[in-house]
PDB file of C-alpha atoms in Angstrom:
ATOM      1  CA  MET A 180      12.292 -23.006 -18.010  1.00  0.00           C
ATOM      2  CA  ASN A 181       9.267 -21.380 -16.826  1.00  0.00           C
ATOM      3  CA  GLU A 182       9.443 -17.556 -16.314  1.00  0.00           C
ATOM      4  CA  ALA A 183       9.679 -16.287 -12.757  1.00  0.00           C
ATOM      5  CA  LEU A 184       7.023 -14.030 -11.505  1.00  0.00           C
ATOM      6  CA  ARG A 185       8.403 -10.431 -11.232  1.00  0.00           C
ATOM      7  CA  PHE A 186       7.186  -8.644  -8.230  1.00  0.00           C
ATOM      8  CA  ALA A 187       8.065  -4.992  -7.530  1.00  0.00           C
ATOM      9  CA  ALA A 188       7.197  -3.049  -4.287  1.00  0.00           C
ATOM     10  CA  LEU A 189       6.902   0.557  -4.266  1.00  0.00           C
ATOM     11  CA  GLY A 190       6.300   2.784  -1.263  1.00  0.00           C
ATOM     12  CA  ASP A 191       7.787   4.085   1.996  1.00  0.00           C
ATOM     13  CA  SER A 192       9.132   2.474   5.203  1.00  0.00           C
ATOM     14  CA  LEU A 193       6.065   0.379   5.704  1.00  0.00           C
ATOM     15  CA  THR A 194       7.020  -1.543   2.404  1.00  0.00           C
ATOM     16  CA  GLU A 195      10.643  -1.201   3.169  1.00  0.00           C
ATOM     17  CA  GLY A 196       9.873  -3.555   6.076  1.00  0.00           C
ATOM     18  CA  VAL A 197      10.507  -1.277   9.101  1.00  0.00           C
ATOM     19  CA  GLY A 198       9.100  -2.869  12.124  1.00  0.00           C
ATOM     20  CA  ASP A 199      10.108  -6.445  11.072  1.00  0.00           C
ATOM     21  CA  PRO A 200      13.845  -6.648  11.889  1.00  0.00           C
ATOM     22  CA  VAL A 201      15.811  -9.567  10.480  1.00  0.00           C
ATOM     23  CA  PRO A 202      19.674  -9.969  10.635  1.00  0.00           C
ATOM     24  CA  GLY A 203      21.207  -7.378   8.186  1.00  0.00           C
ATOM     25  CA  GLY A 204      18.139  -5.135   7.930  1.00  0.00           C
ATOM     26  CA  TRP A 205      14.332  -5.255   7.485  1.00  0.00           C
ATOM     27  CA  ARG A 206      12.045  -7.940   5.910  1.00  0.00           C
ATOM     28  CA  GLY A 207       8.369  -6.848   5.991  1.00  0.00           C
ATOM     29  CA  TRP A 208       5.191  -7.779   4.295  1.00  0.00           C
ATOM     30  CA  ALA A 209       6.583  -7.916   0.525  1.00  0.00           C
ATOM     31  CA  PRO A 210       9.111 -10.811   1.101  1.00  0.00           C
ATOM     32  CA  LEU A 211       6.658 -12.617   3.266  1.00  0.00           C
ATOM     33  CA  LEU A 212       4.124 -12.456   0.473  1.00  0.00           C
ATOM     34  CA  ALA A 213       6.559 -13.256  -2.249  1.00  0.00           C
ATOM     35  CA  ALA A 214       7.462 -16.431  -0.636  1.00  0.00           C
ATOM     36  CA  GLY A 215       4.028 -17.698  -1.014  1.00  0.00           C
ATOM     37  CA  LEU A 216       3.392 -16.780  -4.534  1.00  0.00           C
ATOM     38  CA  THR A 217       4.719 -19.915  -6.030  1.00  0.00           C
ATOM     39  CA  ALA A 218       4.771 -23.510  -4.748  1.00  0.00           C
ATOM     40  CA  PRO A 219       8.136 -25.482  -4.198  1.00  0.00           C
ATOM     41  CA  GLY A 220       8.999 -27.472  -7.156  1.00  0.00           C
ATOM     42  CA  HIS A 221       7.017 -25.613  -9.578  1.00  0.00           C
ATOM     43  CA  ARG A 222       8.007 -22.482 -11.693  1.00  0.00           C
ATOM     44  CA  PRO A 223      10.913 -20.574 -10.251  1.00  0.00           C
ATOM     45  CA  PRO A 224      10.244 -18.525  -7.037  1.00  0.00           C
ATOM     46  CA  ALA A 225       8.827 -15.021  -7.357  1.00  0.00           C
ATOM     47  CA  ARG A 226      11.557 -12.595  -8.001  1.00  0.00           C
ATOM     48  CA  LEU A 227      11.053  -9.478  -5.565  1.00  0.00           C
ATOM     49  CA  THR A 228      12.620  -6.102  -6.121  1.00  0.00           C
ATOM     50  CA  ASN A 229      11.890  -3.786  -3.174  1.00  0.00           C
ATOM     51  CA  LEU A 230      12.006  -0.079  -4.408  1.00  0.00           C
ATOM     52  CA  ALA A 231      10.502   1.259  -1.238  1.00  0.00           C
ATOM     53  CA  ARG A 232      12.431   3.659   0.977  1.00  0.00           C
ATOM     54  CA  SER A 233      11.942   5.222   4.300  1.00  0.00           C
ATOM     55  CA  GLY A 234      10.438   8.788   4.190  1.00  0.00           C
ATOM     56  CA  ALA A 235       8.990   8.415   0.631  1.00  0.00           C
ATOM     57  CA  ARG A 236       5.807  10.212  -0.316  1.00  0.00           C
ATOM     58  CA  THR A 237       3.514   9.907  -3.270  1.00  0.00           C
ATOM     59  CA  ALA A 238       5.610  12.165  -5.389  1.00  0.00           C
ATOM     60  CA  ASP A 239       8.634   9.872  -4.878  1.00  0.00           C
ATOM     61  CA  ALA A 240       6.533   6.732  -5.854  1.00  0.00           C
ATOM     62  CA  ALA A 241       5.317   8.686  -9.039  1.00  0.00           C
ATOM     63  CA  GLY A 242       8.852   9.637  -9.768  1.00  0.00           C
ATOM     64  CA  GLU A 243      11.964   7.484  -9.419  1.00  0.00           C
ATOM     65  CA  GLN A 244      10.226   4.447  -8.083  1.00  0.00           C
ATOM     66  CA  LEU A 245       7.801   4.201 -10.974  1.00  0.00           C
ATOM     67  CA  ALA A 246      10.503   4.668 -13.521  1.00  0.00           C
ATOM     68  CA  ALA A 247      12.646   2.001 -11.838  1.00  0.00           C
ATOM     69  CA  ALA A 248       9.613  -0.487 -11.553  1.00  0.00           C
ATOM     70  CA  ARG A 249       8.657  -0.011 -15.298  1.00  0.00           C
ATOM     71  CA  ARG A 250      12.108  -1.007 -16.320  1.00  0.00           C
ATOM     72  CA  LEU A 251      11.535  -4.275 -14.361  1.00  0.00           C
ATOM     73  CA  ARG A 252       8.335  -5.012 -16.292  1.00  0.00           C
ATOM     74  CA  PRO A 253       6.779  -6.579 -13.129  1.00  0.00           C
ATOM     75  CA  HIS A 254       3.810  -8.919 -13.334  1.00  0.00           C
ATOM     76  CA  LEU A 255       2.854  -7.721  -9.769  1.00  0.00           C
ATOM     77  CA  ALA A 256       3.447  -4.434  -8.055  1.00  0.00           C
ATOM     78  CA  GLY A 257       2.738  -3.270  -4.501  1.00  0.00           C
ATOM     79  CA  VAL A 258       1.905   0.392  -4.222  1.00  0.00           C
ATOM     80  CA  ILE A 259       1.286   1.510  -0.557  1.00  0.00           C
ATOM     81  CA  VAL A 260       2.337   5.035  -0.046  1.00  0.00           C
ATOM     82  CA  GLY A 261       0.934   8.305   1.234  1.00  0.00           C
ATOM     83  CA  GLY A 262       1.169   7.889   5.084  1.00  0.00           C
ATOM     84  CA  ASN A 263       3.990  10.407   5.070  1.00  0.00           C
ATOM     85  CA  ASP A 264       2.148  12.931   3.311  1.00  0.00           C
ATOM     86  CA  THR A 265      -0.607  12.879   5.916  1.00  0.00           C
ATOM     87  CA  LEU A 266       1.933  13.557   8.435  1.00  0.00           C
ATOM     88  CA  ARG A 267       3.328  16.690   6.798  1.00  0.00           C
ATOM     89  CA  SER A 268       2.059  20.218   7.115  1.00  0.00           C
ATOM     90  CA  ALA A 269       1.838  20.720   3.483  1.00  0.00           C
ATOM     91  CA  PHE A 270      -0.899  17.932   2.922  1.00  0.00           C
ATOM     92  CA  ASP A 271      -2.413  18.244  -0.536  1.00  0.00           C
ATOM     93  CA  ILE A 272      -4.912  15.597  -1.494  1.00  0.00           C
ATOM     94  CA  ALA A 273      -5.103  16.881  -5.025  1.00  0.00           C
ATOM     95  CA  ALA A 274      -1.353  16.397  -5.564  1.00  0.00           C
ATOM     96  CA  ASN A 275      -1.593  12.855  -3.730  1.00  0.00           C
ATOM     97  CA  ALA A 276      -4.385  11.840  -6.180  1.00  0.00           C
ATOM     98  CA  ARG A 277      -2.381  12.876  -9.088  1.00  0.00           C
ATOM     99  CA  ASP A 278       0.631  10.942  -7.993  1.00  0.00           C
ATOM    100  CA  LEU A 279      -1.263   7.818  -7.136  1.00  0.00           C
ATOM    101  CA  GLU A 280      -3.072   7.919 -10.440  1.00  0.00           C
ATOM    102  CA  ALA A 281       0.279   8.268 -12.218  1.00  0.00           C
ATOM    103  CA  VAL A 282       1.534   5.137 -10.417  1.00  0.00           C
ATOM    104  CA  ILE A 283      -1.376   2.866 -10.330  1.00  0.00           C
ATOM    105  CA  GLY A 284      -2.793   3.857 -13.708  1.00  0.00           C
ATOM    106  CA  THR A 285       0.552   3.551 -15.513  1.00  0.00           C
ATOM    107  CA  LEU A 286       1.437   0.247 -13.962  1.00  0.00           C
ATOM    108  CA  SER A 287      -2.011  -1.221 -14.732  1.00  0.00           C
ATOM    109  CA  ARG A 288      -1.842   0.050 -18.415  1.00  0.00           C
ATOM    110  CA  ASP A 289       1.476  -1.712 -18.675  1.00  0.00           C
ATOM    111  CA  GLY A 290      -0.183  -4.888 -17.846  1.00  0.00           C
ATOM    112  CA  THR A 291       0.935  -5.171 -14.255  1.00  0.00           C
ATOM    113  CA  LEU A 292      -1.458  -6.291 -11.500  1.00  0.00           C
ATOM    114  CA  VAL A 293      -1.261  -3.710  -8.783  1.00  0.00           C
ATOM    115  CA  LEU A 294      -1.634  -4.388  -5.092  1.00  0.00           C
ATOM    116  CA  THR A 295      -2.918  -1.526  -2.754  1.00  0.00           C
ATOM    117  CA  ALA A 296      -4.041  -1.158   0.730  1.00  0.00           C
ATOM    118  CA  CYS A 297      -5.816   1.497   2.836  1.00  0.00           C
ATOM    119  CA  LEU A 298      -4.320   2.138   6.216  1.00  0.00           C
ATOM    120  CA  PRO A 299      -5.558   2.927   9.775  1.00  0.00           C
ATOM    121  CA  GLU A 300      -5.723   6.418  11.108  1.00  0.00           C
ATOM    122  CA  PRO A 301      -2.194   7.419  12.474  1.00  0.00           C
ATOM    123  CA  GLY A 302      -3.525   9.590  15.238  1.00  0.00           C
ATOM    124  CA  GLY A 303      -5.383   6.708  16.927  1.00  0.00           C
ATOM    125  CA  VAL A 304      -2.301   4.371  16.506  1.00  0.00           C
ATOM    126  CA  LEU A 305      -0.041   7.077  18.084  1.00  0.00           C
ATOM    127  CA  ARG A 306      -2.665   7.788  20.793  1.00  0.00           C
ATOM    128  CA  LEU A 307      -2.539  11.528  20.333  1.00  0.00           C
ATOM    129  CA  PRO A 308      -5.030  13.759  22.017  1.00  0.00           C
ATOM    130  CA  GLY A 309      -8.418  14.040  20.169  1.00  0.00           C
ATOM    131  CA  ALA A 310      -7.685  17.506  18.842  1.00  0.00           C
ATOM    132  CA  LEU A 311      -4.768  16.080  17.005  1.00  0.00           C
ATOM    133  CA  THR A 312      -6.291  12.673  16.141  1.00  0.00           C
ATOM    134  CA  ARG A 313      -9.300  14.148  14.356  1.00  0.00           C
ATOM    135  CA  PRO A 314      -7.401  16.253  11.732  1.00  0.00           C
ATOM    136  CA  LEU A 315      -4.974  13.297  10.963  1.00  0.00           C
ATOM    137  CA  ALA A 316      -7.955  10.920  10.710  1.00  0.00           C
ATOM    138  CA  ARG A 317      -9.627  13.271   8.249  1.00  0.00           C
ATOM    139  CA  ARG A 318      -6.423  13.266   6.105  1.00  0.00           C
ATOM    140  CA  MET A 319      -6.169   9.524   6.130  1.00  0.00           C
ATOM    141  CA  VAL A 320      -9.858   9.005   5.334  1.00  0.00           C
ATOM    142  CA  ALA A 321      -9.224  11.278   2.362  1.00  0.00           C
ATOM    143  CA  LEU A 322      -6.183   9.323   1.215  1.00  0.00           C
ATOM    144  CA  ASN A 323      -7.988   6.037   1.613  1.00  0.00           C
ATOM    145  CA  ASP A 324     -10.886   7.282  -0.391  1.00  0.00           C
ATOM    146  CA  VAL A 325      -8.461   8.060  -3.309  1.00  0.00           C
ATOM    147  CA  VAL A 326      -6.906   4.744  -2.888  1.00  0.00           C
ATOM    148  CA  HIS A 327     -10.260   2.902  -2.967  1.00  0.00           C
ATOM    149  CA  HIS A 328     -11.408   4.801  -6.132  1.00  0.00           C
ATOM    150  CA  LEU A 329      -8.132   4.371  -8.062  1.00  0.00           C
ATOM    151  CA  SER A 330      -8.074   0.513  -6.984  1.00  0.00           C
ATOM    152  CA  GLN A 331     -11.513   0.075  -8.417  1.00  0.00           C
ATOM    153  CA  ARG A 332     -10.767   2.136 -11.438  1.00  0.00           C
ATOM    154  CA  HIS A 333      -7.784   0.125 -12.355  1.00  0.00           C
ATOM    155  CA  GLY A 334      -8.742  -3.266 -11.166  1.00  0.00           C
ATOM    156  CA  ALA A 335      -6.097  -3.437  -8.419  1.00  0.00           C
ATOM    157  CA  VAL A 336      -6.143  -6.053  -5.716  1.00  0.00           C
ATOM    158  CA  HIS A 337      -7.131  -4.059  -2.701  1.00  0.00           C
ATOM    159  CA  VAL A 338      -6.801  -4.830   1.003  1.00  0.00           C
ATOM    160  CA  HIS A 339      -8.850  -3.000   3.400  1.00  0.00           C
ATOM    161  CA  LEU A 340      -6.843  -2.562   6.703  1.00  0.00           C
ATOM    162  CA  ALA A 341      -8.464   0.793   7.896  1.00  0.00           C
ATOM    163  CA  GLY A 342     -11.168  -1.135   9.801  1.00  0.00           C
ATOM    164  CA  HIS A 343      -9.357  -4.478  10.316  1.00  0.00           C
ATOM    165  CA  PRO A 344      -9.862  -5.553  14.023  1.00  0.00           C
ATOM    166  CA  MET A 345      -6.140  -6.698  14.166  1.00  0.00           C
ATOM    167  CA  ALA A 346      -4.931  -3.241  13.126  1.00  0.00           C
ATOM    168  CA  ALA A 347      -6.274  -1.889  16.422  1.00  0.00           C
ATOM    169  CA  ALA A 348      -4.229  -4.533  18.455  1.00  0.00           C
ATOM    170  CA  VAL A 349      -1.139  -3.280  20.252  1.00  0.00           C
ATOM    171  CA  GLU A 350       0.791  -6.380  19.166  1.00  0.00           C
ATOM    172  CA  ALA A 351       0.326  -5.621  15.472  1.00  0.00           C
ATOM    173  CA  TRP A 352       2.367  -2.364  15.907  1.00  0.00           C
ATOM    174  CA  SER A 353       6.249  -1.953  16.442  1.00  0.00           C
ATOM    175  CA  VAL A 354       7.649  -0.009  19.301  1.00  0.00           C
ATOM    176  CA  ASP A 355       7.476   3.370  17.320  1.00  0.00           C
ATOM    177  CA  ARG A 356       3.753   2.985  16.919  1.00  0.00           C
ATOM    178  CA  LEU A 357       4.031   4.117  13.348  1.00  0.00           C
ATOM    179  CA  HIS A 358       5.145   0.821  11.600  1.00  0.00           C
ATOM    180  CA  PRO A 359       3.549  -2.570  11.700  1.00  0.00           C
ATOM    181  CA  SER A 360       5.457  -5.101  13.935  1.00  0.00           C
ATOM    182  CA  GLU A 361       6.285  -8.517  12.613  1.00  0.00           C
ATOM    183  CA  LEU A 362       2.815  -9.649  13.363  1.00  0.00           C
ATOM    184  CA  GLY A 363       1.385  -6.606  11.488  1.00  0.00           C
ATOM    185  CA  HIS A 364       3.398  -7.222   8.466  1.00  0.00           C
ATOM    186  CA  ARG A 365       2.410 -10.865   8.498  1.00  0.00           C
ATOM    187  CA  LEU A 366      -1.123  -9.734   8.747  1.00  0.00           C
ATOM    188  CA  LEU A 367      -0.885  -7.462   5.427  1.00  0.00           C
ATOM    189  CA  ALA A 368       1.005 -10.276   3.605  1.00  0.00           C
ATOM    190  CA  ARG A 369      -1.577 -12.934   4.480  1.00  0.00           C
ATOM    191  CA  GLU A 370      -4.319 -10.507   3.409  1.00  0.00           C
ATOM    192  CA  PHE A 371      -2.796 -10.061   0.005  1.00  0.00           C
ATOM    193  CA  HIS A 372      -2.011 -13.761  -0.259  1.00  0.00           C
ATOM    194  CA  ALA A 373      -5.688 -14.659   0.406  1.00  0.00           C
ATOM    195  CA  ALA A 374      -6.810 -12.006  -2.149  1.00  0.00           C
ATOM    196  CA  LEU A 375      -4.281 -13.469  -4.743  1.00  0.00           C
ATOM    197  CA  ALA A 376      -5.017 -17.016  -4.073  1.00  0.00           C
ATOM    198  CA  GLY A 377      -8.732 -16.321  -4.798  1.00  0.00           C
ATOM    199  CA  ARG A 378      -7.624 -15.273  -8.215  1.00  0.00           C
ATOM    200  CA  GLY A 379      -5.253 -18.225  -8.707  1.00  0.00           C
ATOM    201  CA  LEU A 380      -2.198 -16.138  -8.409  1.00  0.00           C
ATOM    202  CA  ALA A 381      -0.812 -17.406  -4.994  1.00  0.00           C
ATOM    203  CA  THR A 382      -0.087 -21.022  -5.254  1.00  0.00           C
ATOM    204  CA  GLY A 383       2.316 -21.500  -2.432  1.00  0.00           C
ATOM    205  CA  PRO A 384       1.480 -21.578   1.372  1.00  0.00           C
ATOM    206  CA  PRO A 385       0.433 -18.280   3.064  1.00  0.00           C
ATOM    207  CA  PRO A 386       2.809 -16.635   5.488  1.00  0.00           C
ATOM    208  CA  ALA A 387       2.535 -18.036   8.908  1.00  0.00           C
ATOM    209  CA  ALA A 388       0.097 -16.098  11.213  1.00  0.00           C
ATOM    210  CA  ALA A 389       2.211 -16.347  14.282  1.00  0.00           C
ATOM    211  CA  ALA A 390       5.338 -14.095  14.856  1.00  0.00           C
ATOM    212  CA  GLU A 391       8.786 -15.475  15.193  1.00  0.00           C
ATOM    213  CA  ARG A 392       9.769 -13.082  17.750  1.00  0.00           C
ATOM    214  CA  PRO A 393       7.833 -11.651  20.765  1.00  0.00           C
ATOM    215  CA  PRO A 394       6.634  -8.098  20.568  1.00  0.00           C
ATOM    216  CA  PRO A 395       8.640  -5.170  22.009  1.00  0.00           C
ATOM    217  CA  SER A 396       8.589  -5.013  25.845  1.00  0.00           C
ATOM    218  CA  ARG A 397       7.522  -1.922  27.765  1.00  0.00           C
ATOM    219  CA  GLY A 398      11.332  -1.340  28.457  1.00  0.00           C
ATOM    220  CA  ALA A 399      12.135  -1.413  24.790  1.00  0.00           C
ATOM    221  CA  SER A 400       9.344   0.900  24.132  1.00  0.00           C
ATOM    222  CA  ALA A 401      10.687   3.305  26.755  1.00  0.00           C
ATOM    223  CA  ARG A 402      14.167   3.097  25.344  1.00  0.00           C
ATOM    224  CA  TRP A 403      12.980   3.834  21.926  1.00  0.00           C
ATOM    225  CA  LEU A 404      11.044   6.831  23.126  1.00  0.00           C
ATOM    226  CA  ALA A 405      14.057   8.275  24.881  1.00  0.00           C
ATOM    227  CA  THR A 406      16.333   7.705  21.909  1.00  0.00           C
ATOM    228  CA  ARG A 407      15.184   7.283  18.417  1.00  0.00           C
ATOM    229  CA  GLY A 408      11.620   8.457  19.244  1.00  0.00           C
ATOM    230  CA  THR A 409      12.908  11.686  20.601  1.00  0.00           C
ATOM    231  CA  ARG A 410      14.963  12.221  17.421  1.00  0.00           C
ATOM    232  CA  TRP A 411      11.803  11.573  15.244  1.00  0.00           C
ATOM    233  CA  LEU A 412       9.767  14.031  17.291  1.00  0.00           C
ATOM    234  CA  LEU A 413      12.461  16.817  17.078  1.00  0.00           C
ATOM    235  CA  ALA A 414      12.691  16.203  13.306  1.00  0.00           C
ATOM    236  CA  ARG A 415       8.932  16.531  12.827  1.00  0.00           C
ATOM    237  CA  ALA A 416       8.897  19.554  15.271  1.00  0.00           C
ATOM    238  CA  THR A 417      10.040  21.784  12.303  1.00  0.00           C
ATOM    239  CA  ASP A 418       7.555  20.338   9.756  1.00  0.00           C
ATOM    240  CA  LEU A 419       4.563  18.479  11.267  1.00  0.00           C
ATOM    241  CA  LEU A 420       4.120  20.132  14.704  1.00  0.00           C
ATOM    242  CA  PRO A 421       3.477  23.627  13.678  1.00  0.00           C
ATOM    243  CA  GLY A 422       0.975  22.639  11.283  1.00  0.00           C
ATOM    244  CA  LEU A 423      -0.721  20.169  13.717  1.00  0.00           C
ATOM    245  CA  VAL A 424      -0.992  22.994  16.307  1.00  0.00           C
ATOM    246  CA  GLY A 425      -2.865  25.115  13.809  1.00  0.00           C
ATOM    247  CA  LEU A 426      -5.049  22.075  12.914  1.00  0.00           C
ATOM    248  CA  ALA A 427      -5.730  21.465  16.512  1.00  0.00           C
ATOM    249  CA  LEU A 428      -6.619  25.079  17.250  1.00  0.00           C
ATOM    250  CA  THR A 429      -8.945  25.070  14.178  1.00  0.00           C
ATOM    251  CA  GLU A 430     -10.498  21.801  15.292  1.00  0.00           C
ATOM    252  CA  THR A 431     -10.997  23.039  18.902  1.00  0.00           C
ATOM    253  CA  GLY A 432     -12.631  26.334  17.775  1.00  0.00           C
ATOM    254  CA  HIS A 433     -14.950  24.513  15.507  1.00  0.00           C
ATOM    255  CA  ARG A 434     -15.778  21.917  18.283  1.00  0.00           C
ATOM    256  CA  VAL A 435     -16.687  24.760  20.660  1.00  0.00           C
ATOM    257  CA  ALA A 436     -18.783  26.249  17.998  1.00  0.00           C
ATOM    258  CA  GLY A 437     -20.432  23.059  17.189  1.00  0.00           C
ATOM    259  CA  THR A 438     -19.430  23.286  13.482  1.00  0.00           C
ATOM    260  CA  VAL A 439     -16.965  20.379  13.127  1.00  0.00           C
ATOM    261  CA  ASP A 440     -19.253  19.046  10.411  1.00  0.00           C
ATOM    262  CA  THR A 441     -18.024  21.836   8.112  1.00  0.00           C
ATOM    263  CA  LEU A 442     -14.462  20.602   8.502  1.00  0.00           C
ATOM    264  CA  ASP A 443     -15.554  17.016   7.479  1.00  0.00           C
ATOM    265  CA  ALA A 444     -17.655  18.467   4.614  1.00  0.00           C
ATOM    266  CA  ALA A 445     -14.669  20.464   3.318  1.00  0.00           C
ATOM    267  CA  SER A 446     -12.476  17.531   3.329  1.00  0.00           C
ATOM    268  CA  ARG A 447     -14.976  15.362   1.490  1.00  0.00           C
ATOM    269  CA  ALA A 448     -15.339  18.244  -1.084  1.00  0.00           C
ATOM    270  CA  ALA A 449     -11.701  18.494  -1.552  1.00  0.00           C
ATOM    271  CA  THR A 450     -11.333  14.695  -2.057  1.00  0.00           C
ATOM    272  CA  ARG A 451     -14.294  14.779  -4.577  1.00  0.00           C
ATOM    273  CA  ALA A 452     -12.551  17.577  -6.535  1.00  0.00           C
ATOM    274  CA  ALA A 453      -9.196  15.766  -6.418  1.00  0.00           C
ATOM    275  CA  LEU A 454     -10.784  12.681  -8.050  1.00  0.00           C
ATOM    276  CA  ALA A 455     -12.793  14.763 -10.617  1.00  0.00           C
ATOM    277  CA  ALA A 456      -9.799  16.469 -11.634  1.00  0.00           C
ATOM    278  CA  LEU A 457      -8.230  13.197 -12.661  1.00  0.00           C
ATOM    279  CA  GLY A 458     -10.766  12.915 -15.521  1.00  0.00           C
ATOM    280  CA  GLN A 459     -11.775   9.915 -17.546  1.00  0.00           C
ATOM    281  CA  ARG A 460      -9.536   6.835 -17.512  1.00  0.00           C
ATOM    282  CA  PRO A 461      -7.394   7.147 -20.687  1.00  0.00           C
ATOM    283  CA  ALA A 462      -7.230   4.189 -23.067  1.00  0.00           C
ATOM    284  CA  ALA A 463      -4.515   1.661 -22.648  1.00  0.00           C
ATOM    285  CA  PRO A 464      -1.562   2.355 -24.831  1.00  0.00           C
ATOM    286  CA  ALA A 465      -0.397  -0.306 -27.262  1.00  0.00           C
ATOM    287  CA  ALA A 466       2.219  -2.468 -25.523  1.00  0.00           C
ATOM    288  CA  PRO A 467       5.867  -2.103 -26.687  1.00  0.00           C
ATOM    289  CA  PRO A 468       7.100  -5.164 -28.861  1.00  0.00           C
ATOM    290  CA  ASP A 469       8.927  -6.558 -25.782  1.00  0.00           C
ATOM    291  CA  ARG A 470       6.214  -5.996 -23.159  1.00  0.00           C
ATOM    292  CA  PRO A 471       3.168  -8.227 -23.003  1.00  0.00           C
ATOM    293  CA  GLY A 472      -0.323  -6.360 -23.085  1.00  0.00           C
ATOM    294  CA  PRO A 473      -2.606  -6.202 -20.022  1.00  0.00           C
ATOM    295  CA  ALA A 474      -4.473  -9.270 -21.110  1.00  0.00           C
ATOM    296  CA  ASP A 475      -1.470 -11.690 -21.378  1.00  0.00           C
ATOM    297  CA  GLN A 476       1.292 -10.246 -19.089  1.00  0.00           C
ATOM    298  CA  LEU A 477       0.443 -12.547 -16.302  1.00  0.00           C
ATOM    299  CA  GLY A 478      -0.711 -15.271 -18.694  1.00  0.00           C
ATOM    300  CA  ARG A 479       2.699 -15.942 -19.672  1.00  0.00           C
ATOM    301  CA  ILE A 480       3.427 -17.569 -16.456  1.00  0.00           C
ATOM    302  CA  GLU A 481       2.453 -21.150 -16.041  1.00  0.00           C
ATOM    303  CA  GLY A 482      -0.630 -21.825 -13.948  1.00  0.00           C
ATOM    304  CA  ILE A 483      -1.988 -18.294 -14.646  1.00  0.00           C
ATOM    305  CA  ASP A 484      -3.119 -18.847 -18.217  1.00  0.00           C
ATOM    306  CA  HIS A 485      -6.409 -16.986 -18.457  1.00  0.00           C
ATOM    307  CA  ILE A 486      -6.387 -13.596 -16.706  1.00  0.00           C
ATOM    308  CA  ASP A 487      -8.015 -10.492 -17.979  1.00  0.00           C
ATOM    309  CA  HIS A 488      -6.701  -7.001 -17.753  1.00  0.00           C
ATOM    310  CA  ILE A 489      -7.737  -6.569 -14.152  1.00  0.00           C
ATOM    311  CA  GLY A 490      -6.501  -9.956 -12.950  1.00  0.00           C
ATOM    312  CA  ARG A 491      -9.692 -11.944 -12.846  1.00  0.00           C
ATOM    313  CA  LEU A 492      -9.560 -15.519 -13.796  1.00  0.00           C
ATOM    314  CA  ARG A 493     -11.456 -16.253 -17.034  1.00  0.00           C
ATOM    315  CA  PRO A 494     -12.253 -19.611 -18.786  1.00  0.00           C
ATOM    316  CA  PRO A 495      -9.921 -20.443 -21.676  1.00  0.00           C
ATOM    317  CA  ALA A 496     -11.202 -19.794 -25.218  1.00  0.00           C
ATOM    318  CA  ARG A 497     -12.591 -22.814 -26.961  1.00  0.00           C
ATOM    319  CA  THR A 498     -10.220 -24.015 -29.709  1.00  0.00           C
ATOM    320  CA  ASP A 499     -12.588 -26.754 -31.142  1.00  0.00           C
ATOM    321  CA  ARG A 500     -15.688 -26.230 -33.058  1.00  0.00           C
ATOM    322  CA  SER A 501     -17.913 -28.643 -31.175  1.00  0.00           C
ATOM    323  CA  PRO A 502     -21.091 -27.218 -29.404  1.00  0.00           C
ATOM    324  CA  ALA A 503     -20.875 -26.270 -25.802  1.00  0.00           C
ATOM    325  CA  ALA A 504     -22.131 -28.993 -23.508  1.00  0.00           C
TER     326      ALA A 504
END
């Protein structure tokens, strides 16, 4: 029997599936994508293990989630995390960069093809005042820059959602304005499916573009704000809010003085320093006896016979001695 493709999903509530409810819990982009990775009647369906959990930050992904993922020896791994870090007072792009390098780099060196995405700015999605939107946007830009850099460094399959037109659509977001709706999850799954199909790794049909359920009504949005939304805001009042007030005051002061550019420059410098501190990419360690190396981990699955260490299709090696045509 052919081996099933093992797919691990690491991250926070976005990857847990929040915003895409199904009977018994959440679904989300990862199960939608997994369903289209293999075609019916061919090798066994992809086997998804979702390790993501609500509230997770980059340190959680680099800790218990990474350890659990490595035990699974996945062929594919989704790594989308960091949004919660940008929504905390103690935001530290250097620590985020170290965590993400640990996750993406370790899995890549193990022979896993990693899936990453950069995300829209939370302030705009939440429709916060400009004095709050800009500091959060600056943080998300820094996080996305790190994800872009590490994705390129380790050959990850990267989906750029920060500037995607659909990401700005109201119907792409759930009632809490923090998580994708079913439609938003489908968008992410379809983008990953297209990227993987281009490499010959997604042989099944892509997830349907149309949502199965209508978007939340205005009444549902109001009920959420009066109940769960209020609880979320109160929980953040002791963590995010004090820091955001300080950021807003700083932002306003610089805006009045006409020196906002210095804040942007400082953020860019901090991001450059965080990436520089990661140093050179270490050499890939020798694979353990029971773990395929980077060049053949995916190649053990039927239909994915010739894939290099960053997931690109390559022609098979010639086995005959006849001259090339």
